[in-house]
Coordinates of C-alpha atoms in Angstrom, one line a residue:
Chain A
M86 CA 32.7 8.1 -69.2
R87 CA 34.7 9.1 -72.3
D88 CA 33.6 8.8 -75.9
V89 CA 35.0 5.8 -77.7
A90 CA 35.6 5.4 -81.4
V91 CA 36.3 2.5 -83.6
I92 CA 39.2 3.5 -85.8
G93 CA 40.1 0.3 -87.6
L94 CA 38.4 -2.9 -88.7
G95 CA 39.6 -6.2 -90.2
M96 CA 38.1 -9.5 -91.2
H97 CA 39.1 -12.8 -92.7
P98 CA 36.3 -13.8 -95.1
W99 CA 33.8 -16.3 -93.8
G100 CA 33.9 -19.8 -95.3
K101 CA 35.4 -23.2 -94.7
F102 CA 39.2 -23.2 -94.7
K103 CA 40.6 -26.6 -93.9
D104 CA 44.2 -25.6 -94.5
K105 CA 44.2 -22.6 -92.1
S106 CA 44.2 -22.5 -88.3
V107 CA 42.1 -20.2 -86.3
G108 CA 45.3 -18.3 -85.6
D109 CA 45.8 -17.8 -89.3
L110 CA 42.3 -16.3 -89.6
C111 CA 42.8 -14.0 -86.6
R112 CA 46.1 -12.8 -87.9
V113 CA 44.6 -11.6 -91.1
A114 CA 41.8 -9.8 -89.3
V115 CA 44.1 -8.2 -86.7
D116 CA 46.7 -7.1 -89.3
Q117 CA 44.0 -5.4 -91.3
A118 CA 42.4 -3.7 -88.3
L119 CA 45.8 -2.3 -87.1
A120 CA 46.6 -1.1 -90.6
D121 CA 43.2 0.5 -91.1
A122 CA 43.6 2.2 -87.7
G123 CA 47.1 3.3 -88.4
V124 CA 48.1 1.8 -85.0
A125 CA 51.2 -0.4 -84.4
W126 CA 50.8 -3.6 -82.4
R127 CA 53.0 -2.1 -79.6
E128 CA 50.5 0.7 -79.2
I129 CA 47.7 -1.7 -78.2
E130 CA 47.2 -1.3 -74.4
G131 CA 44.7 -4.1 -73.9
V132 CA 43.1 -7.0 -75.8
A133 CA 39.5 -8.1 -75.3
A134 CA 38.9 -11.4 -77.0
A135 CA 36.0 -13.8 -77.5
S136 CA 36.6 -17.2 -75.9
S137 CA 35.8 -20.1 -78.2
R138 CA 34.6 -23.6 -77.2
F139 CA 35.5 -24.9 -80.7
S140 CA 39.0 -23.7 -81.7
G141 CA 42.1 -22.3 -80.2
G142 CA 42.4 -21.1 -76.7
R143 CA 44.2 -24.2 -75.5
G144 CA 41.0 -25.7 -74.1
W145 CA 40.6 -22.8 -71.6
G146 CA 39.1 -20.2 -73.9
L147 CA 42.5 -18.3 -74.0
N148 CA 41.9 -17.1 -77.5
G149 CA 43.2 -13.6 -76.7
N150 CA 46.4 -15.1 -75.5
D151 CA 46.8 -17.0 -78.8
V152 CA 46.6 -13.7 -80.6
V153 CA 49.1 -12.0 -78.3
D154 CA 51.5 -14.9 -78.7
D155 CA 51.2 -14.6 -82.5
L156 CA 51.6 -10.8 -82.7
G157 CA 54.4 -10.8 -80.2
N158 CA 54.3 -10.7 -76.4
T159 CA 54.4 -7.1 -75.3
G160 CA 53.0 -7.8 -71.8
V161 CA 49.7 -6.4 -72.9
P162 CA 46.7 -7.3 -70.6
V163 CA 44.3 -9.8 -72.1
Y164 CA 40.6 -10.2 -71.3
N165 CA 39.1 -13.5 -72.6
L166 CA 35.3 -13.3 -72.6
S167 CA 33.0 -16.3 -72.7
A168 CA 29.4 -15.8 -73.6
G169 CA 28.5 -18.5 -76.1
C170 CA 27.7 -17.1 -79.5
A171 CA 27.5 -13.6 -77.9
A172 CA 31.2 -13.8 -76.9
G173 CA 32.2 -11.3 -79.6
G174 CA 29.6 -8.9 -78.5
N175 CA 30.5 -9.2 -74.9
A176 CA 34.2 -8.8 -75.7
F177 CA 33.4 -5.6 -77.5
N178 CA 31.4 -4.3 -74.5
V179 CA 34.3 -5.0 -72.2
G180 CA 36.8 -3.3 -74.5
W181 CA 34.5 -0.3 -74.8
S182 CA 34.0 -0.2 -71.0
M183 CA 37.7 -0.1 -70.4
V184 CA 38.4 2.7 -72.9
A185 CA 35.3 4.6 -71.8
S186 CA 36.3 4.4 -68.2
G187 CA 39.9 5.5 -68.9
I188 CA 41.7 2.3 -68.0
H189 CA 43.1 1.9 -71.5
D190 CA 43.3 4.4 -74.4
V191 CA 43.7 2.0 -77.3
M192 CA 42.4 -1.6 -77.4
L193 CA 42.1 -4.5 -79.8
V194 CA 38.9 -6.5 -79.8
V195 CA 39.1 -9.8 -81.7
G196 CA 37.2 -13.0 -82.3
G197 CA 38.0 -16.0 -84.5
E198 CA 36.5 -19.4 -84.9
K199 CA 36.9 -22.6 -86.9
M200 CA 33.7 -24.6 -86.4
P201 CA 33.2 -28.3 -86.5
K202 CA 30.9 -29.8 -89.1
G203 CA 27.1 -29.8 -88.8
F204 CA 24.6 -27.9 -86.7
I205 CA 25.9 -26.9 -83.3
Q206 CA 24.9 -29.6 -80.7
T207 CA 24.2 -29.2 -77.0
S208 CA 26.6 -27.6 -74.6
G209 CA 29.0 -30.5 -74.9
V210 CA 28.4 -31.5 -71.3
E211 CA 27.0 -35.1 -71.3
E212 CA 25.6 -35.1 -67.8
V213 CA 22.0 -35.2 -66.5
T214 CA 22.7 -32.0 -64.5
D215 CA 23.0 -30.1 -67.9
P216 CA 19.6 -28.8 -69.1
E217 CA 20.7 -28.8 -72.7
Y218 CA 21.8 -32.5 -72.5
L219 CA 18.5 -33.5 -70.8
R220 CA 16.6 -31.7 -73.6
Q221 CA 18.4 -33.7 -76.3
V222 CA 18.3 -37.1 -74.6
C223 CA 14.8 -37.0 -73.3
V224 CA 13.1 -35.1 -76.2
G225 CA 15.6 -34.5 -79.0
M226 CA 15.3 -30.8 -79.9
P227 CA 18.4 -29.6 -81.8
G228 CA 18.8 -25.9 -82.5
P229 CA 16.9 -25.9 -85.8
A230 CA 13.9 -27.6 -84.1
F231 CA 14.0 -25.0 -81.4
W232 CA 13.9 -22.3 -84.0
G233 CA 11.2 -24.2 -85.8
A234 CA 9.1 -24.2 -82.6
M235 CA 9.5 -20.5 -82.2
C236 CA 8.5 -20.0 -85.8
R237 CA 5.4 -22.3 -85.6
R238 CA 4.1 -20.2 -82.7
R239 CA 4.4 -17.1 -84.9
M240 CA 2.7 -18.8 -87.8
A241 CA -0.2 -19.7 -85.5
K242 CA -0.4 -16.2 -84.1
H243 CA 0.3 -14.1 -87.1
G244 CA -0.4 -16.3 -90.1
T245 CA 3.2 -16.2 -91.4
T246 CA 3.6 -18.2 -94.5
E247 CA 6.4 -20.4 -95.8
E248 CA 6.7 -18.1 -98.8
Q249 CA 7.2 -15.1 -96.5
L250 CA 10.0 -17.0 -94.7
A251 CA 11.7 -17.8 -98.0
R252 CA 11.5 -14.2 -99.1
I253 CA 13.6 -13.2 -96.1
A254 CA 16.4 -15.6 -97.3
V255 CA 16.1 -14.2 -100.8
K256 CA 16.5 -10.7 -99.4
A257 CA 19.5 -11.7 -97.3
H258 CA 21.4 -13.3 -100.2
A259 CA 20.6 -10.3 -102.5
N260 CA 22.7 -8.2 -100.0
S261 CA 25.5 -10.8 -99.7
V262 CA 26.4 -10.4 -103.4
H263 CA 27.8 -7.0 -102.5
N264 CA 29.8 -8.2 -99.4
K265 CA 33.3 -9.6 -100.0
W266 CA 33.4 -11.0 -96.5
A267 CA 30.3 -13.2 -96.9
R268 CA 30.6 -16.9 -97.5
F269 CA 27.6 -17.4 -99.8
R270 CA 27.8 -14.5 -102.2
K271 CA 25.0 -15.7 -104.5
E272 CA 21.5 -14.7 -105.2
F273 CA 18.8 -17.2 -104.6
T274 CA 15.3 -17.3 -106.1
L275 CA 12.2 -17.8 -104.1
E276 CA 11.9 -21.2 -105.9
Q277 CA 15.4 -22.2 -104.9
V278 CA 14.8 -21.4 -101.2
L279 CA 11.4 -23.2 -101.2
G280 CA 13.0 -26.1 -103.0
S281 CA 15.8 -26.6 -100.4
A282 CA 15.5 -29.4 -98.0
M283 CA 13.1 -29.2 -95.0
V284 CA 15.2 -29.2 -91.8
S285 CA 12.6 -28.6 -89.2
Y286 CA 9.2 -27.6 -90.6
P287 CA 8.7 -24.7 -91.5
L288 CA 12.4 -24.0 -91.7
R289 CA 14.3 -25.1 -94.8
L290 CA 18.1 -25.5 -95.3
F291 CA 18.5 -22.1 -97.0
E292 CA 16.6 -20.3 -94.2
I293 CA 19.0 -21.5 -91.5
C294 CA 22.6 -20.4 -91.0
P295 CA 25.2 -23.1 -91.3
V296 CA 28.5 -23.0 -89.4
S297 CA 31.6 -21.3 -90.9
D298 CA 35.1 -20.3 -90.1
G299 CA 36.0 -16.7 -89.8
A300 CA 37.6 -13.9 -87.8
A301 CA 37.0 -10.3 -87.1
A302 CA 38.9 -7.5 -85.3
V303 CA 38.5 -3.8 -84.5
V304 CA 40.7 -1.2 -82.9
I305 CA 39.0 1.1 -80.5
C306 CA 40.3 4.2 -78.7
S307 CA 39.4 7.3 -76.8
A308 CA 37.9 10.3 -78.5
D309 CA 41.1 12.4 -78.1
I310 CA 43.3 9.8 -79.8
A311 CA 40.6 9.2 -82.5
R312 CA 40.4 12.9 -83.3
A313 CA 44.2 13.4 -83.4
N314 CA 45.0 10.3 -85.4
S315 CA 42.1 8.8 -87.3
R316 CA 40.8 9.8 -90.7
R317 CA 37.6 7.8 -90.3
P318 CA 36.4 7.3 -86.7
V319 CA 33.0 5.8 -86.1
W320 CA 31.5 6.4 -82.6
V321 CA 30.2 4.0 -80.0
A322 CA 26.9 5.6 -78.8
G323 CA 25.8 2.7 -76.6
S324 CA 27.1 -0.7 -75.7
A325 CA 25.4 -3.2 -73.4
V326 CA 25.2 -6.8 -72.4
A327 CA 22.4 -8.6 -70.5
T328 CA 21.3 -12.0 -69.5
A329 CA 17.9 -13.6 -69.8
R330 CA 15.0 -12.8 -67.5
F331 CA 14.0 -15.7 -65.2
D332 CA 10.6 -16.3 -66.7
D333 CA 10.8 -15.1 -70.3
G334 CA 9.1 -18.2 -71.6
I335 CA 11.6 -19.6 -74.0
P336 CA 12.1 -23.3 -73.6
R337 CA 15.8 -23.1 -72.8
G338 CA 16.1 -26.4 -70.9
L339 CA 13.4 -29.0 -70.4
A340 CA 10.9 -26.8 -68.7
G341 CA 10.1 -23.5 -67.1
P342 CA 7.1 -21.6 -65.8
V343 CA 4.4 -20.6 -68.2
P344 CA 5.3 -16.9 -68.4
A345 CA 3.0 -14.7 -66.3
H346 CA 3.4 -11.7 -68.6
G347 CA 2.3 -13.1 -71.9
E348 CA 4.4 -13.8 -74.9
A349 CA 8.1 -13.0 -74.5
Y350 CA 11.0 -14.5 -76.3
H351 CA 14.8 -13.7 -76.1
S352 CA 14.7 -11.3 -73.1
E353 CA 18.5 -11.2 -73.1
A354 CA 18.6 -9.7 -76.6
A355 CA 15.7 -7.2 -75.9
L356 CA 17.3 -6.1 -72.6
A357 CA 20.7 -5.5 -74.2
V358 CA 19.2 -3.6 -77.1
E359 CA 17.0 -1.5 -74.8
K360 CA 20.1 -0.6 -72.7
A361 CA 22.3 0.2 -75.7
M362 CA 19.6 2.4 -77.3
A363 CA 18.9 4.2 -74.0
M364 CA 22.6 4.9 -73.5
A365 CA 22.7 6.2 -77.1
G366 CA 19.6 8.3 -76.5
V367 CA 17.9 6.9 -79.7
N368 CA 14.5 5.5 -80.4
P369 CA 13.7 3.0 -83.2
P370 CA 12.9 5.7 -85.8
E371 CA 16.4 7.2 -85.4
V372 CA 18.1 3.9 -86.1
D373 CA 18.9 3.8 -89.8
F374 CA 19.7 0.1 -90.0
M375 CA 20.3 -3.0 -87.8
E376 CA 22.4 -6.1 -87.9
L377 CA 20.6 -8.7 -85.9
Q378 CA 21.4 -12.3 -85.2
D379 CA 19.5 -14.2 -87.9
N380 CA 20.4 -17.8 -87.1
T381 CA 17.2 -18.3 -89.0
V382 CA 14.9 -16.1 -91.0
F383 CA 12.4 -16.1 -88.2
Y384 CA 14.5 -13.6 -86.2
E385 CA 14.1 -10.9 -88.9
L386 CA 10.4 -11.0 -88.0
S387 CA 10.4 -11.4 -84.3
F388 CA 13.3 -9.2 -83.2
P389 CA 12.2 -5.9 -84.7
E390 CA 8.8 -6.4 -83.0
E391 CA 10.3 -7.3 -79.7
W392 CA 12.5 -4.2 -79.8
G393 CA 9.7 -1.8 -80.7
F394 CA 10.7 -1.2 -84.3
C395 CA 7.2 -2.2 -85.4
K396 CA 4.1 -3.7 -83.9
P397 CA 3.5 -7.4 -83.4
G398 CA 2.4 -9.0 -86.7
E399 CA 3.7 -6.1 -88.8
A400 CA 7.1 -7.5 -89.7
E401 CA 5.9 -9.7 -92.6
G402 CA 4.2 -6.8 -94.3
L403 CA 7.2 -4.5 -93.9
M404 CA 9.5 -7.2 -95.4
E405 CA 7.2 -7.9 -98.3
A406 CA 7.0 -4.1 -99.0
G407 CA 10.8 -4.1 -99.3
E408 CA 11.3 -2.0 -96.1
T409 CA 13.9 -4.3 -94.7
T410 CA 16.2 -4.0 -97.8
P411 CA 19.1 -1.5 -97.6
T412 CA 17.0 1.2 -99.3
G413 CA 13.9 0.6 -97.2
S414 CA 12.6 2.3 -94.1
M415 CA 13.8 -0.4 -91.7
P416 CA 16.9 -2.0 -93.2
I417 CA 17.8 -5.4 -91.6
N418 CA 21.2 -7.0 -92.1
P419 CA 22.6 -5.2 -95.1
S420 CA 25.6 -7.4 -94.7
G421 CA 23.6 -10.4 -95.8
G422 CA 23.4 -11.6 -92.2
F423 CA 24.2 -15.0 -90.6
Q424 CA 22.3 -16.6 -93.5
S425 CA 25.0 -15.4 -95.9
F426 CA 27.9 -15.8 -93.6
G427 CA 27.2 -18.9 -91.6
E428 CA 28.1 -18.7 -88.0
A429 CA 31.7 -18.6 -86.8
T430 CA 30.1 -18.3 -83.4
T431 CA 32.3 -16.2 -81.2
A432 CA 33.5 -13.9 -84.1
Q433 CA 30.0 -12.8 -85.0
G434 CA 29.5 -10.0 -82.5
I435 CA 32.7 -8.4 -83.8
W436 CA 31.9 -9.0 -87.4
Q437 CA 28.6 -7.1 -86.8
V438 CA 30.6 -4.1 -85.5
C439 CA 32.7 -4.2 -88.6
E440 CA 29.5 -4.0 -90.7
L441 CA 28.3 -1.0 -88.7
V442 CA 31.6 0.7 -89.2
T443 CA 31.6 -0.1 -92.9
Q444 CA 28.0 1.3 -93.3
L445 CA 28.6 4.4 -91.2
R446 CA 31.7 5.2 -93.1
G447 CA 29.7 4.9 -96.3
D448 CA 31.8 2.1 -97.6
G449 CA 28.9 -0.4 -98.1
G450 CA 29.0 -0.2 -101.9
G451 CA 26.1 -2.1 -103.4
R452 CA 24.7 -2.9 -100.0
Q453 CA 25.0 0.7 -98.6
V454 CA 22.2 2.0 -96.5
P455 CA 21.8 5.5 -98.0
G456 CA 22.7 8.2 -95.5
A457 CA 23.4 5.7 -92.7
G458 CA 24.1 7.7 -89.5
V459 CA 23.0 5.4 -86.7
G460 CA 23.3 1.6 -86.7
L461 CA 22.4 -1.1 -84.2
A462 CA 24.0 -4.6 -83.8
Q463 CA 22.8 -7.4 -81.6
A464 CA 24.1 -10.9 -80.7
L465 CA 23.0 -13.6 -78.3
G466 CA 24.4 -16.8 -77.0
L467 CA 24.0 -20.0 -74.9
G468 CA 23.4 -19.3 -71.2
G469 CA 21.0 -16.5 -72.0
N470 CA 23.7 -14.0 -73.0
G471 CA 22.8 -11.0 -75.1
S472 CA 24.8 -8.1 -76.4
A473 CA 24.1 -4.9 -78.3
V474 CA 25.9 -1.9 -79.6
V475 CA 24.6 1.4 -81.2
M476 CA 27.1 3.3 -83.3
R477 CA 27.0 6.7 -84.9
S478 CA 28.9 8.2 -87.9
E479 CA 29.1 11.6 -86.0
L480 CA 29.2 12.3 -82.3
Chain B
M209 CA 3.5 -51.9 -71.1
P210 CA 6.6 -54.1 -71.0
Q211 CA 9.3 -53.2 -68.5
A212 CA 11.2 -50.2 -69.9
T213 CA 14.1 -48.2 -68.5
P214 CA 13.6 -44.5 -68.2
V215 CA 16.1 -42.8 -70.5
V216 CA 16.9 -40.5 -67.5
E217 CA 15.9 -41.5 -64.0
G218 CA 13.8 -39.2 -61.7
L219 CA 11.9 -37.1 -64.3
F220 CA 8.7 -39.0 -64.6
T221 CA 6.7 -41.7 -62.9
D222 CA 3.6 -43.8 -63.4
T223 CA 1.3 -43.2 -60.5
A224 CA -2.1 -44.7 -59.5
N225 CA -3.7 -41.8 -61.3
G226 CA -1.5 -42.1 -64.4
P227 CA 1.8 -40.7 -65.6
R228 CA 3.2 -37.6 -64.0
L229 CA 6.4 -35.5 -64.4
T230 CA 8.3 -35.3 -61.1
G231 CA 9.8 -32.0 -60.1
S232 CA 9.5 -29.4 -57.4
R233 CA 7.4 -26.4 -56.6
C234 CA 8.3 -23.4 -54.5
A235 CA 6.4 -23.1 -51.3
G236 CA 6.7 -19.4 -51.4
C237 CA 5.9 -18.3 -55.0
D238 CA 4.4 -21.5 -56.4
M239 CA 7.1 -21.6 -59.2
P240 CA 7.3 -25.1 -60.9
Y241 CA 10.6 -26.8 -61.6
L242 CA 11.5 -29.8 -63.7
P243 CA 13.9 -31.4 -63.0
V244 CA 13.8 -31.3 -59.2
S245 CA 15.4 -28.1 -57.9
A246 CA 16.8 -27.6 -54.4
L247 CA 16.3 -23.9 -54.4
C248 CA 13.9 -21.4 -56.0
H249 CA 15.5 -19.4 -58.8
N250 CA 12.8 -16.7 -58.9
P251 CA 14.8 -13.5 -58.2
D252 CA 11.7 -12.0 -56.5
C253 CA 11.3 -14.9 -54.1
D254 CA 13.3 -15.7 -51.0
A255 CA 11.3 -18.7 -49.8
P256 CA 13.7 -21.2 -48.1
D257 CA 12.4 -24.5 -49.5
L258 CA 10.9 -26.3 -52.4
Q259 CA 8.4 -29.2 -52.1
P260 CA 8.3 -32.3 -54.3
A261 CA 5.7 -31.9 -57.0
E262 CA 4.0 -33.8 -59.7
F263 CA 3.0 -32.2 -63.0
G264 CA 0.4 -33.2 -65.6
P265 CA -1.3 -34.9 -67.3
W266 CA -3.3 -32.1 -69.1
G267 CA -2.0 -29.3 -71.2
V268 CA -2.2 -27.3 -74.4
I269 CA 0.4 -27.2 -77.2
W270 CA 2.0 -23.7 -77.2
S271 CA 4.1 -24.6 -80.1
L272 CA 5.8 -27.5 -81.8
A273 CA 8.5 -28.5 -84.2
R274 CA 9.1 -31.4 -86.5
Q275 CA 12.5 -33.1 -86.7
D276 CA 12.8 -33.7 -90.4
Y277 CA 16.3 -35.1 -90.5
P278 CA 18.0 -37.7 -88.2
P279 CA 19.5 -35.7 -85.4
P280 CA 23.0 -36.3 -84.1
A281 CA 23.9 -37.7 -80.7
P282 CA 23.0 -37.6 -78.0
V283 CA 19.4 -37.6 -79.4
K284 CA 18.1 -41.2 -79.4
F285 CA 16.0 -42.9 -82.1
D286 CA 15.5 -46.3 -83.6
E287 CA 16.3 -47.2 -87.2
P288 CA 14.9 -46.7 -89.7
Y289 CA 14.6 -43.0 -88.8
Q290 CA 11.1 -41.5 -88.9
A291 CA 10.5 -37.8 -88.5
Y292 CA 9.0 -37.0 -85.2
A293 CA 7.1 -34.1 -83.7
M294 CA 7.9 -32.4 -80.4
A295 CA 5.9 -29.8 -78.6
V296 CA 6.2 -27.0 -76.2
V297 CA 3.3 -27.7 -73.9
D298 CA 1.7 -25.4 -71.3
L299 CA 0.5 -27.8 -68.6
D300 CA -2.6 -26.8 -66.7
D301 CA -0.6 -26.6 -63.5
G302 CA 1.7 -23.9 -64.8
L303 CA 4.7 -25.8 -66.2
R304 CA 5.9 -25.1 -69.8
V305 CA 7.6 -28.3 -70.8
L306 CA 9.0 -29.9 -73.9
G307 CA 8.1 -33.4 -75.0
R308 CA 7.7 -35.5 -78.1
V309 CA 4.3 -36.0 -79.5
A310 CA 3.2 -39.6 -79.8
T311 CA 1.8 -39.8 -83.3
D312 CA 2.3 -41.5 -86.6
D313 CA 1.3 -38.3 -88.4
P314 CA 3.5 -35.4 -87.2
E315 CA 1.8 -33.1 -89.7
S316 CA -1.5 -33.4 -87.8
V317 CA -0.1 -31.8 -84.7
D318 CA -0.8 -28.2 -84.2
V319 CA -0.7 -25.2 -81.9
G320 CA -3.6 -25.1 -79.4
Q321 CA -4.4 -28.8 -79.4
R322 CA -5.1 -30.3 -76.0
V323 CA -2.8 -33.0 -74.9
E324 CA -2.3 -35.7 -72.3
L325 CA 1.0 -36.8 -70.7
I326 CA 1.9 -40.4 -71.4
I327 CA 5.0 -42.6 -70.9
D328 CA 6.1 -44.2 -74.1
T329 CA 9.0 -45.9 -75.9
L330 CA 11.8 -43.4 -76.9
A331 CA 14.2 -45.8 -78.5
H332 CA 16.2 -49.0 -77.9
D333 CA 19.8 -49.0 -76.7
E334 CA 22.6 -51.1 -78.2
D335 CA 21.5 -54.2 -76.2
G336 CA 17.9 -53.9 -77.5
K337 CA 16.7 -52.7 -74.1
E338 CA 13.7 -50.4 -74.3
L339 CA 14.2 -46.8 -73.2
S340 CA 11.2 -44.8 -72.1
T341 CA 10.4 -41.1 -71.9
W342 CA 7.4 -38.9 -71.4
K343 CA 5.5 -37.8 -74.5
F344 CA 2.2 -36.1 -75.2
R345 CA -0.8 -37.5 -77.0
V346 CA -3.3 -35.2 -78.7
V347 CA -6.7 -35.7 -77.1
E348 CA -8.7 -32.7 -78.6
Q349 CA -8.3 -30.4 -81.5
G350 CA -7.6 -26.8 -80.5
A351 CA -8.4 -23.3 -81.4
G352 CA -5.0 -22.2 -82.5
A353 CA -2.8 -19.6 -80.8

């Protein structure tokens, strides 16, 4: 396997853009990524793209083909990757795999999305053979209620308070003020978060990510090319995808077995993170910061524990002590996270890579993690898809 | 109970012993399935067949959620909307299953409470026909997580 570097990043800011197409958003991100890398479109040897259910792709998830048509058809191979909200992370893993294995030397990884209004509903398949459809029709548990149930379990087990949950949102938005790509670049007070509408107790509106439009792209290449041509390469130390374990205990459909091995949650995320960290040869203390998928504030508590960054029940205390801020001992989501961006689902995994590169280059400005040398990013999506990447500033 | 139509056929039934969920269980590894499954999906099991199985009625609330806003389709509810509670219930027979909690006071529902499976009204369709589903009724206060 060859070492792989990210040599260029680009993003269209997250937000709602009714007068722009998903193609417009992707073009901004791709043009920036190519310019940042100093690579011409003709030099791209392969495109790994996140397939969207919501926008572009001609109904077949052909979002990479849309980008190629827009930039100009060079005959470049396109790999369209579908993995729900983890699609961006999976596309990055496929791009990395192809460069690492020597199939291509220079690749573009891209994801863009324009989301419909409201919280994301079901899988879109209205048939009784679809477990998500059954869950909604027979019980009625939209995404926020699913997160609410996970959070209630934590409250019962660890005594998590509503105020602690709100403080996580306050922290996220304090970071977002320093991120020009974020949609909500505004500080919120504890009172404002606690005063926002209850969506699914104990989760309030400002503690759950809304949906957004956005696009992100990176140019990746082999180490030889990076060293010869790039001023500012950032290195991929580990990249992995995984799917959920059979009996991890999350109520994904209507029912499953009571897990035999105690409490377990998103096994797809934990597996991907474990694999990426093992590949990188790092343990939690060596990871300087992480970008995790905070669809809701709850995940800033549960994920670090599931991944071994702290012991079960410790996350609240670390957060309250400020350890999860960019200058703390366990910085989480210096970007501002999904709470500040909103979710442009299939672009998220690539946006996270952009944040890792920004931090590892030392370009984080007011949200910079001091001395950041190793960063971790994680995404997950429908179907039990998980992805993770570990990056280093130096090989 | 007046004649109601199950919101989805084949998931629950009212037996002589009371309501039960209807699924399958693996003859090899005992894994429970709802809805009915033709094959066992346990990667560590290669048993060839599943048997029809009934689940319930007793269990414990593993966790729960409250639906504080009217959810979009295809979730069904009657107007005027009233916030409802739903629970993730660990049935005594090994199935972890979702279900609404039958209560007028969603705030009283909590982790660890003992529940009983019931069949109850979910909502009414456009023609006023009653649709039924399974729910859980709290029968005993619990000891938390």
